[in-house]
Amino acid sequence: MTVTAQVSAEVLETHRVRLTGYCYRMLGSAECEDAVQETFIRALRHADRFDPGRAQLSTWLHRIATNVCLDLLRGARRRALAVDLGPAATSGDLGAPLPPQVFLEPMPDSRVLADPAEEVAGRESVRLAFLSALQTLPPRQRAVLILREVLAFTARETAEIVETSEAAANSALQRARATLAARPLAPAEVRDESDPAQRDLLDRYVAAFQSHDVAELVQLLRTDAASSMPPFAWWLSGGAQIAAVMTSSDACAGDRLVPIAVNGTTGLGQYRPDDGGVLRPFAILALELRAGQVAHIITFLGSQERFAEFGLPARL
């Protein structure tokens, strides 16, 4: 097979999901898909530079993708979750929205998880809480950590991808590990469709939300649960307070929730009736579950245009 044939558009397409997952972990936003497209453009433009005797095609493509991501991250502020930006709110006043680039953005599992054999580890690595921790790392350390500990590249391959020495790559990995160890993540359950307890919890949550059942919501939410609504920095802490705010008005009256797979965890597409009573896309929700209860609810306001990415219809 010629080099040109190895770098054809058809061959590159087989690497799309793995590269999208890498770029998403680097960038924390849906901009990852533009980054992959730019990676393919550069790969096709410079196909003659690929030497199969020196590296695997996957290694070469990740090197290009790394450079694309580093270019995009140059001068960019780190993306975060609302819970990272300040203390919990004490009232229902949302305040002014922040620019969208302040926050991490959700992604459907189907776009970023390529290998079913490693789904559990893969789902852990696209949890929004993990992505928020990754964002605290300098971009090159972030790349090294993802390449070594998520994508399982060797030390030599990683050094080649980030264009440094093996010793420097190993040093970056140790520094990245130390930074993350200083802010350990709270455990959370990855999505498991075969788990009846998860399915029951989700069914109960959907029913309680749609019926404004405060008592049931309090039972389903952890006492230390958090709830946020990007693009607002506002967030709430405490299951009872969250349930009270969720049911304090008729804003969600008639809304319906549809389960989806988002960021390795359970998610929901929230539909709201328009003036004619037709249920239209309103928001994407990501839920983190812990020990049989809901630990974190992130409602991504303004995500209506992305419903199709999650396999959701334009109306119910």
Short mmCIF file of C-alpha atoms in Angstrom, two decimals, residues 16 19-20 22-24 26-27 29-42 61 64-66 68-70 72:
data_model
loop_
_atom_site.label_atom_id
_atom_site.label_comp_id
_atom_site.label_asym_id
_atom_site.label_seq_id
_atom_site.Cartn_x
_atom_site.Cartn_y
_atom_site.Cartn_z
CA ARG A 16 -12.28 10.16 13.63
CA LEU A 19 -9.13 11.74 17.52
CA THR A 20 -12.33 13.55 18.49
CA TYR A 22 -8.48 13.19 22.24
CA CYS A 23 -9.19 16.72 21.05
CA TYR A 24 -12.26 16.94 23.30
CA MET A 26 -7.67 18.63 25.35
CA LEU A 27 -10.13 21.44 24.57
CA SER A 29 -15.51 21.95 23.99
CA ALA A 30 -17.38 20.98 20.83
CA GLU A 31 -14.60 22.84 19.00
CA CYS A 32 -12.90 19.43 19.07
CA GLU A 33 -14.73 18.46 15.90
CA ASP A 34 -13.30 21.46 14.05
CA ALA A 35 -9.88 20.46 15.41
CA VAL A 36 -10.24 16.96 13.95
CA GLN A 37 -11.34 18.37 10.60
CA GLU A 38 -8.25 20.61 10.57
CA THR A 39 -6.13 17.57 11.47
CA PHE A 40 -7.49 15.70 8.43
CA ILE A 41 -6.89 18.70 6.16
CA ARG A 42 -3.27 18.95 7.28
CA LEU A 61 -2.25 11.84 13.28
CA ILE A 64 -0.90 16.73 14.02
CA ALA A 65 -3.96 16.89 16.30
CA THR A 66 -1.78 17.91 19.25
CA VAL A 68 -3.85 21.88 16.21
CA CYS A 69 -5.07 21.80 19.83
CA LEU A 70 -2.01 23.64 21.15
CA LEU A 72 -6.25 26.67 19.68
#
